[in-house]
Amino acid sequence: DAGITQSPRHKVTETGTPVTLRCHQTENHRYMYWYRQDPGHGLRLIHYSYGVKDTDKGEVSDGYSVSRSKTEDFLLTLESATSSQTSVYFCAIANQGLASTDTQYFGPGTRLTVL
Amino acid sequence: GQNIDQPTEMTATEGAIVQINCTYQTSGFNGLFWYQQHAGEAPTFLSYNVLDGLEEKGRFSSFLSRSKGYSYLLLKELQMKDSASYLCAVKGNYGQNFVFGPGTRLSVLP
C-alpha cells in the first residue's frame, strides 16, 4: 500500500470556523490531490499540486485553499467552514510520469461534519 | 464538458458473473481506470485500459471501446467480499485530469 496518511480522520466543527486537513505521503510522488466525496456525486477534485508550491484548482475549488511547502505534505484549508462542506475528503497521490499507466493512490479519508 | 455515467446500484448472486458498464464523454482521453471502494474505506485501483480491448486480471476483467466511449468491468465467480462500490474514472489529456463517475454499488447476495 502507498504510504499516505490523513489527519484528522474525523472532525466536527461549527459554521464559520477555519479547518485545515493534512495529507502526508512517504512515497516522494510528485502529484497530490484533494477530493471530496458526496452521495450521488462521486469523487470531485478540489485542488491538486504538481510540485512544491505549485498548485491549481479543480472542479469544486470555491471555499477551499491549499498549500504545499514540502513534497510530502499537502494541506487543505476551509477558511470559513459551511454546512455544504460536510463531506468525506480524500487525498490522493500519483507519480504521473510520462507513462500514462500511472494511477492514483488514495489516503484513508477524513470525515468532516460542519454544524 | 465531461460526463461519466454508471448504473447506481446492481445486485448479483454469489458465484455468478456481473458486468458493470461505464459510458463517458470527456475532453481528451488518456486512459480509463476502475477502482473498488468498500464502505467507509478509500478507493483502491483495480484496472486500467488505454487501448481498445479486454484486460484480464484474475477474476476481474475490464473492456474499453474508445470509439463508443464505453467500458465495462466484468467480475467473475462473485464472492461476498466483492460487495462494494465500483468507480469508473477517465484520465484526460492533462495528467491531473481524472474525472470520476458516480460509482456503482454492487451487492452480492448468498
CSV table of N, CA, C and O in Angstrom, one decimal, chain B residues 10-20 58-61 73-83 86 106-110:
chain,number,residue,atom,x,y,z
B,10,MET,N,-26.4,-2.3,-8.4
B,10,MET,CA,-26.6,-3.6,-9.0
B,10,MET,C,-26.6,-4.7,-7.9
B,10,MET,O,-25.9,-4.5,-6.9
B,11,THR,N,-27.3,-5.8,-8.2
B,11,THR,CA,-27.3,-6.9,-7.3
B,11,THR,C,-27.0,-8.2,-8.0
B,11,THR,O,-27.5,-8.3,-9.2
B,12,ALA,N,-26.2,-9.0,-7.4
B,12,ALA,CA,-25.9,-10.3,-8.1
B,12,ALA,C,-25.7,-11.4,-7.0
B,12,ALA,O,-25.7,-11.1,-5.8
B,13,THR,N,-25.7,-12.6,-7.5
B,13,THR,CA,-25.6,-13.7,-6.5
B,13,THR,C,-24.2,-14.3,-6.4
B,13,THR,O,-23.4,-14.3,-7.4
B,14,GLU,N,-23.8,-14.7,-5.3
B,14,GLU,CA,-22.5,-15.3,-5.1
B,14,GLU,C,-22.2,-16.4,-6.1
B,14,GLU,O,-23.1,-17.2,-6.4
B,15,GLY,N,-21.0,-16.4,-6.7
B,15,GLY,CA,-20.7,-17.4,-7.7
B,15,GLY,C,-21.0,-17.0,-9.1
B,15,GLY,O,-20.5,-17.6,-10.1
B,16,ALA,N,-21.8,-15.9,-9.3
B,16,ALA,CA,-22.3,-15.5,-10.6
B,16,ALA,C,-21.3,-14.6,-11.2
B,16,ALA,O,-20.2,-14.3,-10.7
B,17,ILE,N,-21.6,-14.1,-12.4
B,17,ILE,CA,-20.8,-13.1,-13.2
B,17,ILE,C,-21.6,-11.8,-13.3
B,17,ILE,O,-22.9,-11.8,-13.5
B,18,VAL,N,-21.0,-10.7,-13.1
B,18,VAL,CA,-21.7,-9.4,-13.2
B,18,VAL,C,-20.9,-8.4,-14.1
B,18,VAL,O,-19.6,-8.5,-14.0
B,19,GLN,N,-21.5,-7.6,-14.9
B,19,GLN,CA,-20.9,-6.7,-15.8
B,19,GLN,C,-21.4,-5.3,-15.4
B,19,GLN,O,-22.6,-5.0,-15.4
B,20,ILE,N,-20.4,-4.4,-15.0
B,20,ILE,CA,-20.7,-3.0,-14.7
B,20,ILE,C,-20.3,-2.1,-15.8
B,20,ILE,O,-19.1,-2.1,-16.1
B,58,GLY,N,-7.1,-11.9,-13.2
B,58,GLY,CA,-7.7,-12.8,-12.3
B,58,GLY,C,-9.2,-12.9,-12.5
B,58,GLY,O,-9.7,-13.1,-13.6
B,59,ARG,N,-10.0,-12.7,-11.5
B,59,ARG,CA,-11.5,-12.7,-11.6
B,59,ARG,C,-12.0,-11.5,-12.2
B,59,ARG,O,-13.2,-11.4,-12.6
B,60,PHE,N,-11.2,-10.4,-12.3
B,60,PHE,CA,-11.7,-9.1,-12.9
B,60,PHE,C,-11.1,-8.9,-14.3
B,60,PHE,O,-10.0,-9.2,-14.5
B,61,SER,N,-12.0,-8.4,-15.1
B,61,SER,CA,-11.6,-8.0,-16.5
B,61,SER,C,-12.2,-6.7,-16.8
B,61,SER,O,-13.3,-6.3,-16.3
B,73,LEU,N,-16.6,-3.3,-16.5
B,73,LEU,CA,-15.8,-4.2,-15.6
B,73,LEU,C,-16.6,-5.5,-15.4
B,73,LEU,O,-17.8,-5.4,-15.1
B,74,LEU,N,-15.9,-6.6,-15.6
B,74,LEU,CA,-16.6,-7.9,-15.5
B,74,LEU,C,-16.0,-8.6,-14.3
B,74,LEU,O,-14.8,-8.7,-14.2
B,75,LEU,N,-16.9,-9.0,-13.4
B,75,LEU,CA,-16.4,-9.7,-12.2
B,75,LEU,C,-17.0,-11.1,-12.3
B,75,LEU,O,-18.2,-11.3,-12.4
B,76,LYS,N,-16.1,-12.1,-12.2
B,76,LYS,CA,-16.5,-13.5,-12.3
B,76,LYS,C,-16.4,-14.1,-10.9
B,76,LYS,O,-15.7,-13.6,-10.0
B,77,GLU,N,-17.1,-15.3,-10.8
B,77,GLU,CA,-17.1,-16.1,-9.6
B,77,GLU,C,-17.2,-15.1,-8.3
B,77,GLU,O,-16.4,-15.1,-7.4
B,78,LEU,N,-18.3,-14.4,-8.4
B,78,LEU,CA,-18.5,-13.4,-7.3
B,78,LEU,C,-18.4,-14.0,-5.9
B,78,LEU,O,-18.9,-15.1,-5.6
B,79,GLN,N,-17.8,-13.2,-5.1
B,79,GLN,CA,-17.7,-13.5,-3.7
B,79,GLN,C,-18.4,-12.4,-2.8
B,79,GLN,O,-18.5,-11.3,-3.3
B,80,MET,N,-18.7,-12.8,-1.6
B,80,MET,CA,-19.4,-11.8,-0.7
B,80,MET,C,-18.5,-10.5,-0.6
B,80,MET,O,-19.0,-9.4,-0.5
B,81,LYS,N,-17.2,-10.7,-0.5
B,81,LYS,CA,-16.3,-9.6,-0.3
B,81,LYS,C,-16.3,-8.6,-1.5
B,81,LYS,O,-15.7,-7.5,-1.4
B,82,ASP,N,-16.9,-9.0,-2.6
B,82,ASP,CA,-16.9,-8.1,-3.8
B,82,ASP,C,-18.0,-7.1,-3.6
B,82,ASP,O,-18.1,-6.2,-4.5
B,83,SER,N,-18.8,-7.2,-2.6
B,83,SER,CA,-19.8,-6.2,-2.3
B,83,SER,C,-19.1,-4.9,-2.0
B,83,SER,O,-18.4,-4.8,-1.0
B,86,TYR,N,-18.0,0.4,-7.2
B,86,TYR,CA,-17.0,0.4,-8.3
B,86,TYR,C,-17.1,1.7,-9.1
B,86,TYR,O,-18.1,2.1,-9.6
B,106,LEU,N,-22.4,-2.4,-5.8
B,106,LEU,CA,-22.8,-3.8,-6.1
B,106,LEU,C,-23.0,-4.5,-4.7
B,106,LEU,O,-22.2,-4.5,-3.8
B,107,SER,N,-24.1,-5.2,-4.7
B,107,SER,CA,-24.5,-6.1,-3.6
B,107,SER,C,-24.4,-7.5,-4.0
B,107,SER,O,-25.1,-7.9,-5.0
B,108,VAL,N,-23.6,-8.3,-3.4
B,108,VAL,CA,-23.5,-9.7,-3.7
B,108,VAL,C,-24.3,-10.5,-2.6
B,108,VAL,O,-24.0,-10.4,-1.4
B,109,LEU,N,-25.3,-11.2,-3.1
B,109,LEU,CA,-26.2,-12.0,-2.1
B,109,LEU,C,-25.8,-13.4,-2.1
B,109,LEU,O,-25.4,-14.0,-3.1
B,110,PRO,N,-26.0,-14.1,-1.0
B,110,PRO,CA,-25.7,-15.5,-0.9
B,110,PRO,C,-26.7,-16.4,-1.7
B,110,PRO,O,-27.8,-16.0,-2.0
